[in-house]
Coordinates of C-alpha atoms and ligand atoms in Angstrom, one line a residue:
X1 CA 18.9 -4.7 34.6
X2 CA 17.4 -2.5 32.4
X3 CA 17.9 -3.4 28.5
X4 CA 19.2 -0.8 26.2
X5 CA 16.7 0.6 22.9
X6 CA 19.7 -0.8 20.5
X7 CA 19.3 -4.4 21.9
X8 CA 15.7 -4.3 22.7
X9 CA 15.2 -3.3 18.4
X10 CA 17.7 -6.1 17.8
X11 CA 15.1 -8.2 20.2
X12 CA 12.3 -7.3 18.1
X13 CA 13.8 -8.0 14.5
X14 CA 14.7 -11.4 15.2
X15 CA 11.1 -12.0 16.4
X16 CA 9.7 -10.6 13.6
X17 CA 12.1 -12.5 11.4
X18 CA 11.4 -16.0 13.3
X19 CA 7.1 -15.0 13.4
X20 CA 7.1 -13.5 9.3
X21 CA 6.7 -16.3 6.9
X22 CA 8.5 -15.9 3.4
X23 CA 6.5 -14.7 0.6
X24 CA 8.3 -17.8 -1.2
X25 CA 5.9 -19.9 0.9
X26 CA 2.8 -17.6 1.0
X27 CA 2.9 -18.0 -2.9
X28 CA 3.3 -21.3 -3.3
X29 CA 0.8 -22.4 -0.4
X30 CA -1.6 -19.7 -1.3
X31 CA -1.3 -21.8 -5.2
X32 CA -1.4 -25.4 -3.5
X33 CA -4.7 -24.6 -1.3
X34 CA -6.1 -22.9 -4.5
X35 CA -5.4 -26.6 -6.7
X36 CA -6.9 -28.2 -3.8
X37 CA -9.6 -26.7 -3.6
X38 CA -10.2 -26.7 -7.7
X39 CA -9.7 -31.0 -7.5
X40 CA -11.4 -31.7 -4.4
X41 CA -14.7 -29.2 -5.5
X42 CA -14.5 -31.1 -9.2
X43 CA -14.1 -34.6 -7.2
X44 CA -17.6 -33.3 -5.2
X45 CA -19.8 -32.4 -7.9
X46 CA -18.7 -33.3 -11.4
X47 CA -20.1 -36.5 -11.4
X48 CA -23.4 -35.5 -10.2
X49 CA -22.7 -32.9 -13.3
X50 CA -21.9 -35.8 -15.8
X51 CA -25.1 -37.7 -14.0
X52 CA -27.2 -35.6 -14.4
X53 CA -26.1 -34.9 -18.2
X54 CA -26.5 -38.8 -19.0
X55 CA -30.0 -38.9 -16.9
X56 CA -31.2 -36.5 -18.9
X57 CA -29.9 -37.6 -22.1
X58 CA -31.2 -41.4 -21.2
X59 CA -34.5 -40.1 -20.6
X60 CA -35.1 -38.9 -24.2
X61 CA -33.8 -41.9 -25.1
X62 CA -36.1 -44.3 -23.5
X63 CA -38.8 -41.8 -23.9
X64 CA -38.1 -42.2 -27.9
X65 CA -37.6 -45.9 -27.5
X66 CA -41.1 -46.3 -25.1
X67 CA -42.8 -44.5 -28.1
X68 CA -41.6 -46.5 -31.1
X69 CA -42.3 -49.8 -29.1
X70 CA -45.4 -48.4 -28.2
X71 CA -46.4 -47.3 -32.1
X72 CA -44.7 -50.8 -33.0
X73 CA -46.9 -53.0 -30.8
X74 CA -50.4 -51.0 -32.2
X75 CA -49.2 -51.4 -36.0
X76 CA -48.0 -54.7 -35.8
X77 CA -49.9 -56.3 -33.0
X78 CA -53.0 -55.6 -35.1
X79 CA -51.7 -58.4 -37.6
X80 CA -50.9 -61.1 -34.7
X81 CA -53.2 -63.6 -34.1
X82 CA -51.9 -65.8 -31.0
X83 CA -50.6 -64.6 -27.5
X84 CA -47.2 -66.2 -27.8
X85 CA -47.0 -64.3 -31.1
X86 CA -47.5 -61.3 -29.4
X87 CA -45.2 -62.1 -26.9
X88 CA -42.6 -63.0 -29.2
X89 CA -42.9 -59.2 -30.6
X90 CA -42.3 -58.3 -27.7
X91 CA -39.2 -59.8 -26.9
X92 CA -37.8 -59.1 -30.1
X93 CA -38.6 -55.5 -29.6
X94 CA -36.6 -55.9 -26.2
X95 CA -33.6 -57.1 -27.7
X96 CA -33.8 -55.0 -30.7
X97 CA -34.0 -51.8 -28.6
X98 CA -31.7 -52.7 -26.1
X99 CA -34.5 -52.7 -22.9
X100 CA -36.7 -54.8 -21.5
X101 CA -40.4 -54.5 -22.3
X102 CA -43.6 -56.0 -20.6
X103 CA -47.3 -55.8 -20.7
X104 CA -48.2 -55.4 -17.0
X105 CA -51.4 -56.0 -15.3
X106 CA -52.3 -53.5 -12.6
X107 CA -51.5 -55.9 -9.7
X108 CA -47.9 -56.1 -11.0
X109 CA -48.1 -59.9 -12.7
X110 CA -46.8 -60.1 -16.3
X111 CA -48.7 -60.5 -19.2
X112 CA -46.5 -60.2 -21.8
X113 CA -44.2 -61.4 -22.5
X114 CA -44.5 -65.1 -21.2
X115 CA -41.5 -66.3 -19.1
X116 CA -41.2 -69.8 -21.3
X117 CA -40.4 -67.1 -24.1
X118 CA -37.4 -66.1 -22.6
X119 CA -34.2 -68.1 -23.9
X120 CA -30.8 -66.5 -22.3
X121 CA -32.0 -64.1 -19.9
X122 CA -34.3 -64.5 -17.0
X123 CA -37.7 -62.7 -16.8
X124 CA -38.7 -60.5 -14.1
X125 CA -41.8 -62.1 -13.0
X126 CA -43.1 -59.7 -9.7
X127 CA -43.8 -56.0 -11.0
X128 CA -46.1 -54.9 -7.8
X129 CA -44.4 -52.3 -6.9
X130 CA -42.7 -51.0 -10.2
X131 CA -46.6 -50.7 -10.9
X132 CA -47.7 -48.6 -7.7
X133 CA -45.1 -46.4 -8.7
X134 CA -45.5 -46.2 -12.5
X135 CA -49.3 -45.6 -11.7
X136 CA -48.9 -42.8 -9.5
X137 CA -46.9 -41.5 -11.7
X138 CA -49.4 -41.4 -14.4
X139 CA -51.4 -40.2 -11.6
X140 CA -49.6 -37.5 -11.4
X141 CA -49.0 -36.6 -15.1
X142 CA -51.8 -34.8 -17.5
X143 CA -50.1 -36.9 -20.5
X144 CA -50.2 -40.5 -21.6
X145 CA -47.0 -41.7 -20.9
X146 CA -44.5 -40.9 -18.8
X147 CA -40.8 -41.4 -18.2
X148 CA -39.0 -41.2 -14.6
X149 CA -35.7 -42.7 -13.1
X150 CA -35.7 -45.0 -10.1
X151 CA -32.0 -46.2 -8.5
X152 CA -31.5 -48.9 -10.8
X153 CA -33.3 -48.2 -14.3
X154 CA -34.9 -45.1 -16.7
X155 CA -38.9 -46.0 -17.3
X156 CA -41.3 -45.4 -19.9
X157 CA -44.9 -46.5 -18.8
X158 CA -47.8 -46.2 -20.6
X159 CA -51.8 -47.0 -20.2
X160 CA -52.9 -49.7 -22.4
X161 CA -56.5 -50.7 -22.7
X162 CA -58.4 -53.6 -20.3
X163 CA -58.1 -57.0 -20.4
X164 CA -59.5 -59.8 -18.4
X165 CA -61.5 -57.0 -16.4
X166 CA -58.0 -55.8 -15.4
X167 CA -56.1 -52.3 -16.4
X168 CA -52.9 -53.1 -18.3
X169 CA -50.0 -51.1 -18.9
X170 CA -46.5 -50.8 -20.9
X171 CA -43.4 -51.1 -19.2
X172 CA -39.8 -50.2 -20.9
X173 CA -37.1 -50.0 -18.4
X174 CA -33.6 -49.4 -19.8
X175 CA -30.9 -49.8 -17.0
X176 CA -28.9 -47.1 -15.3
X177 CA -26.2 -49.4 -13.2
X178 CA -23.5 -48.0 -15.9
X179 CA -24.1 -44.3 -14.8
X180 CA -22.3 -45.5 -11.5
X181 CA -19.6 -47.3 -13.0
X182 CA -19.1 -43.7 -15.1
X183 CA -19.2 -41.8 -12.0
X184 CA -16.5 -43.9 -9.9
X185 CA -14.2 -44.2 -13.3
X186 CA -14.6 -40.3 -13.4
X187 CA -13.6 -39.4 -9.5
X188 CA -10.2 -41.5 -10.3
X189 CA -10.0 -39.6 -13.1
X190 CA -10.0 -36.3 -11.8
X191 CA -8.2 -37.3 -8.5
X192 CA -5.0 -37.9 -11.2
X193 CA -5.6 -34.5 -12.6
X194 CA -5.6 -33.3 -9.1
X195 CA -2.3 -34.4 -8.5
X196 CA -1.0 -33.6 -11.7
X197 CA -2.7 -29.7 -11.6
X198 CA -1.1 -29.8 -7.9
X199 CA 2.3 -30.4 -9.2
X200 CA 1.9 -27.8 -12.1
X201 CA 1.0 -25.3 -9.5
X202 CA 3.9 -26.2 -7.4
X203 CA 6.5 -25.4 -10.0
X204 CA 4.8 -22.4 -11.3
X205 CA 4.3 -20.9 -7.7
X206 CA 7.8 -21.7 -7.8
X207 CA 8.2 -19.4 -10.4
X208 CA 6.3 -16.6 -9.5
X209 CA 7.8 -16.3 -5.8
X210 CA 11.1 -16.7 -7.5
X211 CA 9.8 -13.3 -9.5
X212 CA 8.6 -11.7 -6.5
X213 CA 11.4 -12.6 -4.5
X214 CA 14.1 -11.6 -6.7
X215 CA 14.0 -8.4 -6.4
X216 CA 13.4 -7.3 -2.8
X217 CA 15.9 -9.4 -2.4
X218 CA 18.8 -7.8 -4.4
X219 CA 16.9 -4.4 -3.0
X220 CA 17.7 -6.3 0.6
X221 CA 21.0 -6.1 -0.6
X222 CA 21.6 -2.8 -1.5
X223 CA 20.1 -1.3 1.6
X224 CA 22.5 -3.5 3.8
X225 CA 25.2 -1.2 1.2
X226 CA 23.7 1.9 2.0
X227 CA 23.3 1.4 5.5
X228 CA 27.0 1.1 5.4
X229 CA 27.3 4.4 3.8
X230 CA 27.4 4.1 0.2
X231 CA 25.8 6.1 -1.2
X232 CA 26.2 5.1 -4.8
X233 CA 23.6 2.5 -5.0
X234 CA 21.1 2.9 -7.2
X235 CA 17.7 1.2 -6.5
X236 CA 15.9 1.2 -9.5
X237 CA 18.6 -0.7 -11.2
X238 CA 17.3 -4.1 -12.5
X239 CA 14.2 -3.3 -10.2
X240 CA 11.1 -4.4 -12.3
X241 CA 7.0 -4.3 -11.2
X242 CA 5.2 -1.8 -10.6
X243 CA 5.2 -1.6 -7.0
X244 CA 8.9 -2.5 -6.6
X245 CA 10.1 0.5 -9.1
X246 CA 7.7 2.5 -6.8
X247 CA 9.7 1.6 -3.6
X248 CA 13.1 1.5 -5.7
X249 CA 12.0 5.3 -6.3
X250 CA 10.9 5.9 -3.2
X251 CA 14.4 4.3 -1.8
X252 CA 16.3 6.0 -4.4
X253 CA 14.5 9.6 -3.1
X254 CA 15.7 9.0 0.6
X255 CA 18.9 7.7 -0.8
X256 CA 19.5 11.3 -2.1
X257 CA 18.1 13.0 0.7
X258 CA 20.3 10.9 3.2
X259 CA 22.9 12.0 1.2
X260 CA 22.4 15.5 1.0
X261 CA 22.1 15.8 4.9
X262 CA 24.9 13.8 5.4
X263 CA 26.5 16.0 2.9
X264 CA 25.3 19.2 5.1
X265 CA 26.6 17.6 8.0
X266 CA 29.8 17.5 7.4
X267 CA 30.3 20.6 5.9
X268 CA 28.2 22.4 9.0
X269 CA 31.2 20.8 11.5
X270 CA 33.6 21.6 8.9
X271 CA 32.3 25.1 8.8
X272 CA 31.9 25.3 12.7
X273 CA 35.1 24.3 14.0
X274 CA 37.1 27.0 11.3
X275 CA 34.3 28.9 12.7
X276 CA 35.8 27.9 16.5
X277 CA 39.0 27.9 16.0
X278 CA 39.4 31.7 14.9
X279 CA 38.2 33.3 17.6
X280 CA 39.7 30.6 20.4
X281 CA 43.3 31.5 18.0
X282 CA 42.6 35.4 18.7
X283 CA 41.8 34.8 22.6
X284 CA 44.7 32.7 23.0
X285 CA 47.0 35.2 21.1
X286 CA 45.4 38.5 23.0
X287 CA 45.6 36.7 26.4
X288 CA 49.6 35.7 25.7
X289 CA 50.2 39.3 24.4
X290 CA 48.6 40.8 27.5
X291 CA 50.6 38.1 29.8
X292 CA 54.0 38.9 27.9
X293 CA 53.5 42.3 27.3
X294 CA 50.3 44.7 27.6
X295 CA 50.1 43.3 31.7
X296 CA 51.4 46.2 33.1
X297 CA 50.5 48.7 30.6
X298 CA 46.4 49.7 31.4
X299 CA 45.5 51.0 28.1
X300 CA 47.2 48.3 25.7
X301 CA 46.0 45.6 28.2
X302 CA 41.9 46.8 28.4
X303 CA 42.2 47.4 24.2
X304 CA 43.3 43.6 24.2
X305 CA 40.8 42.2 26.9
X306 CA 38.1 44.1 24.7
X307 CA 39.2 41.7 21.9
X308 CA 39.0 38.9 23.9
X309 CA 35.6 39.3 25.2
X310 CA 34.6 40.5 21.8
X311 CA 35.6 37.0 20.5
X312 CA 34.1 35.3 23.5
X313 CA 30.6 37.3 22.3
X314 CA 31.3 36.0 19.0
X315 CA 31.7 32.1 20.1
X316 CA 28.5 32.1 22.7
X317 CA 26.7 33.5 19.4
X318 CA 28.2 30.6 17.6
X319 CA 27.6 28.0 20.2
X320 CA 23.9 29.5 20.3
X321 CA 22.9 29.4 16.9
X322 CA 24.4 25.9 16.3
X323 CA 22.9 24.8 19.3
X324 CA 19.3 26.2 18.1
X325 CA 19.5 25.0 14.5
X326 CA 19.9 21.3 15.4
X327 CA 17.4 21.8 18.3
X328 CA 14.9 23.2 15.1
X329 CA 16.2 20.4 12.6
X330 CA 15.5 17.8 15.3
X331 CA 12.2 19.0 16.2
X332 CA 13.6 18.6 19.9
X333 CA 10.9 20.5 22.5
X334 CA 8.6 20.6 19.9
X335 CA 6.5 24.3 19.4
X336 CA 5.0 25.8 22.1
X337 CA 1.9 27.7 20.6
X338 CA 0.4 30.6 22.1
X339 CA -1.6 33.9 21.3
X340 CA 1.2 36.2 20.8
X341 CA 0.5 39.7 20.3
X342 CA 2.4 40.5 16.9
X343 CA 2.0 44.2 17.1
X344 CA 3.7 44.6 20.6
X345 CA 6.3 41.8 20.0
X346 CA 7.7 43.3 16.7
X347 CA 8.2 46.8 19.2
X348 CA 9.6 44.9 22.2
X349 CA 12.2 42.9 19.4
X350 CA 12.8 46.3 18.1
X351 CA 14.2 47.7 21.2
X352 CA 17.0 45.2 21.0
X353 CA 18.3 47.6 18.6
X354 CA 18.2 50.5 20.1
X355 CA 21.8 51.3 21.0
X356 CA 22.5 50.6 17.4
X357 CA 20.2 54.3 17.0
X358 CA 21.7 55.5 19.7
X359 CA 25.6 55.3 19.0
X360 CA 25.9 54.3 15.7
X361 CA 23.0 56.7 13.6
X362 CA 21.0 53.8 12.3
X363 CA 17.1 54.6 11.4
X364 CA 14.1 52.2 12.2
X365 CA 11.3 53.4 10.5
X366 CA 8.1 52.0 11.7
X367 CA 4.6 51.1 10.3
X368 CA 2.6 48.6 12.5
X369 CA -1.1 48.1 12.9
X370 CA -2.1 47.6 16.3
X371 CA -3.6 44.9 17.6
X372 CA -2.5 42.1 15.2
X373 CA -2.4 38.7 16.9
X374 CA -0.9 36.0 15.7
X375 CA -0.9 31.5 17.5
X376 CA 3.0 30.9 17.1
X377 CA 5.5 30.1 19.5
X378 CA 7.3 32.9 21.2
X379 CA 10.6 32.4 21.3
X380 CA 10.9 30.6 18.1
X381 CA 8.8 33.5 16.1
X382 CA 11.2 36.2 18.6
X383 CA 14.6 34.6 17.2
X384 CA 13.1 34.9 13.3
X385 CA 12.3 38.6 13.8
X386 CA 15.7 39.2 15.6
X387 CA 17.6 37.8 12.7
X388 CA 15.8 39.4 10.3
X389 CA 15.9 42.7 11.3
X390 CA 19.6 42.2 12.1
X391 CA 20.5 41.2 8.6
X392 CA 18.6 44.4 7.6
X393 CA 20.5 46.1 10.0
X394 CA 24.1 44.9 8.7
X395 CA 23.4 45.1 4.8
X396 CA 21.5 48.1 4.7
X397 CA 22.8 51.1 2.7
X398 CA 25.4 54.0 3.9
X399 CA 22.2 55.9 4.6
X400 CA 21.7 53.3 8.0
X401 CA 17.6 52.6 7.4
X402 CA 16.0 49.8 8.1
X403 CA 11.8 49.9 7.3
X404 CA 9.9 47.4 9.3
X405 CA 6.0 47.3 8.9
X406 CA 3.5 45.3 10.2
X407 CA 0.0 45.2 7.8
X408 CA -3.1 43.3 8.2
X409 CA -4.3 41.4 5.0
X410 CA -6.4 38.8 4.3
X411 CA -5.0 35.9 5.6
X412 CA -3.8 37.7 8.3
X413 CA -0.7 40.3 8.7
X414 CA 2.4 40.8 6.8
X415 CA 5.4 41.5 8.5
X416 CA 8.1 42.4 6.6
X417 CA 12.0 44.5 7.1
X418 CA 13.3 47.0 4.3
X419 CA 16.9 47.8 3.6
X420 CA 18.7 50.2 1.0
X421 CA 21.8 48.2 1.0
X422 CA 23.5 46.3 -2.1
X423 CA 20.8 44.1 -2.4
X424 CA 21.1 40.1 -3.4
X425 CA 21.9 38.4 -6.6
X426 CA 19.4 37.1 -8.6
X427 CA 21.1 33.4 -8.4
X428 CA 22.1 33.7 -4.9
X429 CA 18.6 34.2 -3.7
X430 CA 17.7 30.2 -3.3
X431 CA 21.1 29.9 -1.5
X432 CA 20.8 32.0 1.3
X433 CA 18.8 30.3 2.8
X434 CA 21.4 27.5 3.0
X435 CA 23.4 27.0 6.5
X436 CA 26.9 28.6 6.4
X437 CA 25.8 30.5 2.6
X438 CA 27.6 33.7 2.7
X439 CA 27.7 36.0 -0.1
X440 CA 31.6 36.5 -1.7
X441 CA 31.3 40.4 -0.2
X442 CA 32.7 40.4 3.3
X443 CA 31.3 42.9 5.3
X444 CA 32.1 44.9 8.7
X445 CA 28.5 44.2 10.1
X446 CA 27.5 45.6 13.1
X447 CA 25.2 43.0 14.6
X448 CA 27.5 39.8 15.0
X449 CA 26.7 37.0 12.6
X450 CA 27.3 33.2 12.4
X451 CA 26.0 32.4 8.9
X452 CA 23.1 30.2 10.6
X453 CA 21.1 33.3 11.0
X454 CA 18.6 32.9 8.0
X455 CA 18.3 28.8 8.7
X456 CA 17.0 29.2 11.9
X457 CA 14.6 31.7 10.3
X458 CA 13.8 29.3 7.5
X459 CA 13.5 26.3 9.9
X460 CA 11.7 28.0 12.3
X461 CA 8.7 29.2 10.3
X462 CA 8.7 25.7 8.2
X463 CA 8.0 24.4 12.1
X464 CA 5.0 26.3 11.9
X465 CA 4.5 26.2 8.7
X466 CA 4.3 30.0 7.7
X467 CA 4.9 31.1 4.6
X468 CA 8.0 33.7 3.9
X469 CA 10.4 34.5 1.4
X470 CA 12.4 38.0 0.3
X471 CA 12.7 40.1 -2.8
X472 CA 15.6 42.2 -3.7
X473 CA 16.8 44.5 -6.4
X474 CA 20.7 44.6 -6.9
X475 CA 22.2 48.1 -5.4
X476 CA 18.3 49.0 -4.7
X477 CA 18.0 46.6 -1.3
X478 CA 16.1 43.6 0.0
X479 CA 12.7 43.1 1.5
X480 CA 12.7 40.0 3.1
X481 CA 8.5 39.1 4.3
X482 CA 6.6 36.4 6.8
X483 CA 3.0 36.1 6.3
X484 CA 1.4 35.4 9.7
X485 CA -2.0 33.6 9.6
X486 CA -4.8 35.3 11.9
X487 CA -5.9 33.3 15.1
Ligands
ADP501 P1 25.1 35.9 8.1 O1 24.2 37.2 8.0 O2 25.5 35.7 9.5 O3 26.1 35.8 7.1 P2 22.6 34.7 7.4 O4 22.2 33.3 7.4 O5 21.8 35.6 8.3 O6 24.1 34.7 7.8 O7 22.5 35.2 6.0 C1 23.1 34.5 4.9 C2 23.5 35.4 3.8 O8 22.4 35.9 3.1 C3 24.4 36.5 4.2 O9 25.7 36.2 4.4 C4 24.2 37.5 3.1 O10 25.0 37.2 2.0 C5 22.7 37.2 2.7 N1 21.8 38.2 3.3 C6 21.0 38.0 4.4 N2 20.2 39.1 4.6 C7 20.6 40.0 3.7 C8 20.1 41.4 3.4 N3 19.2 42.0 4.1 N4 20.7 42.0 2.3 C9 21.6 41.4 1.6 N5 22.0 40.1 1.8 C10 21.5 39.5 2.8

């Protein structure tokens, strides 16, 4: 069974609706991977941030300490006379400073200070490889001393003089086991403030969908009214944002033109059946008259079976012209574009009106350049130059000349038809364009007319996008003109 467009659309909403994730929940997930993010990127690399701060900080500090111990030992060691003096110094210089100090000999034993020194805490006694390292790092280093980090502690080493036949250095080593403790204290830390900046971002994501929402939403509303005909909505009402006032605008725009087409609508079947129902009214009437009483007299009865074919004429004009406007306004078959030769056309939709010469005195006069060519289709392009010339034809002066010329110019030719008739009001001009406009003066025209006439003209060279348009002097006549582009 084959599925009908109306369900198949109705298929294909309620997918989309199911697949098309609210912007409520875009917002506030597009927020929540945002704080995420922010917390977890702090969590990685602020402590080595905060680390590297203290490390660098510590370093001048046991730089500054290494050189006042250092200046301390040469001033004051001077004045002491015994080892255990010496070493005292140095211990008290330990404490003072808040880091442990030694004398080192090059193989890594201690020399200062002595271990039976030490009261509360226990001396490091095997320095072999804190010495290979503080030596290669002097190695490495055009200055005296030098400071460097290892895991545990921040170093200041130095070169001391000989003794015993062996090199001996300074050693201050300030501990750096706290800089961990700081580091795990301060992931906790900002974990919390994770949480805390994720719940702040939840309510104010909250928020801001709740802003965004809003107002499509009451928009969603009012569509769902004006879909059900009402045409008093107004969209920009309580609509704020740029973008939404755009589309409010926007929405408000097609509102109007909905309106005004549904407006034209129903005046053009308004307009068409009156238009139906008089001449159906005057065939039924003439048909009962010549059934009761012109049947069986020849002449009465042909005079009122003119009438009725007259009226019949009139309605297939009707029926035609309504049929070809909506076929225009619906863009139905489309155009069929093809070289048309303009110069022979205008002549061969000119002889159309030949009998109008011939019986009733009226005058074409004629100026076309030959050979003017024109991309347009046909029938479309026939049906604007037929109308045109057959409004000249029925407004034209008592005089009964109609001037039709055909100029090249620079875009490409001019065609344009010339009465002498009462001409158009100045304020009627943008209406007659209008389906079913009719000026207040009825007239006795001799080409039959439906009131579509100039729509089809208008919507027929808006098709092809042509440009037209007609001038007209009260009492002098009207010159209405199509410019056709060149090939
Ligand atoms: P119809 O001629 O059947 O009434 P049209 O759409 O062709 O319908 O024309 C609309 C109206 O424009 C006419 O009723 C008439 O008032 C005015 N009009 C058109 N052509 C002319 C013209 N050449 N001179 C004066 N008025 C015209």
């Amino acid at each position: 069974m084959k599925k009908s467009g109306k369900t198949k659309q109705k298929m294909r909403e309620r997918v989309l609706e199911r697949k098309s994730t609210s912007i409520y929940f875009l917002v506030w997930s597009a927020f929540s991977v945002v704080a995420f993010l922010t917390a977890f990127l702090c969590s990685l690399f602020q402590p080595y941030v905060i680390k590297n701060t203290y490390e660098r900080q510590l370093s001048a500090d046991v730089a500054n300490k290494g050189n006042a111990i250092y200046v301390t030992l040469e001033r004051l060691g001077a004045g002491v006379t015994t080892n255990e003096q010496y070493s005292a110094l140095i211990r008290h210089l330990s404490v003072v400073n808040n880091v442990e100090v030694y004398v080192l000999f090059e193989d890594g034993e201690v020399l200062f200070p002595y271990p039976e020194i030490s009261d509360e805490i226990p001396l490091r006694t095997d320095f072999s490889s804190e010495v290979t390292e503080l030596t290669s790092q002097l190695a490495q280093n055009s200055e005296r001393a030098v400071v460097y980090s290892t895991d545990k502690e921040c170093i200041y080493g130095l070169a001391l003089s000989e003794y015993q036949g062996k090199m001996t250095y300074l050693y201050v080593a300030e501990s750096t086991e706290f800089l961990s403790e700081i580091m795990r204290e301060t992931r906790v830390k900002i974990w919390f403030i994770a949480v805390f900046v994720f719940l702040v971002s939840f309510a104010v994501s909250s928020g801001i969908a709740g802003l965004l929402v809003d107002p499509i939403a009451r928009m969603r509303e009012k569509t769902n009214r004006f879909a059900r005909g009402d045409f008093s909505v107004d969209f920009l009402d309580g609509a704020y944002g740029g973008e939404i006032v755009a589309l409010a605008q926007t929405l408000n725009f097609a509102r109007d033109e909905i309106s005004k087409a549904d407006k034209m609508q129903k005046e053009l079947i308004a307009n068409v059946s009156h238009d139906f129902k008089t001449p159906l009214t005057m065939i039924k009437s003439y048909a009962s008259m010549i059934r009761e009483i012109s049947g069986d007299i020849p002449q009465k009865r042909n005079k009122h079976a003119l009438v009725i074919e007259e009226e019949a004429d009139r309605l297939t004009a009707l029926v035609n012209d309504v049929l070809e406007l909506s076929k225009l306004a619906s863009g139905i078959g489309g155009l069929n574009l093809v070289e048309i030769d303009l110069s022979s056309y205008v002549y061969e939709v000119l002889n159309r009106f030949e009998y109008l010469s011939e019986t009733q005195g009226y005058q074409f006069i004629v100026d076309v350049d030959e050979g003017i060519y024109t991309r347009a289709d046909e029938l479309k392009i026939g049906q604007v130059l037929y109308n045109l010339i057959g409004n000249a034809v029925n407004y034209t002066g008592e005089d009964k000349r109609v001037f039709i010329s055909l100029k090249r110019d620079e875009v490409g030719a001019k065609f344009s038809v010339r009465d002498t008739g009462k001409g158009i009001k100045e304020e009627e001009i943008p209406t007659i364009w209008e389906r079913y406009y009719r000026s207040s003066d009825a007239h006795k025209r001799p080409v039959k007319g439906t009131g579509l006439g100039l729509s089809i003209v208008k919507s027929a060279l808006e098709c092809h996008g042509f440009i037209y348009g007609v001038s007209s002097k009260e009492g002098k006549g009207s010159e209405f003109y199509v410019i056709f582009p060149k090939l």
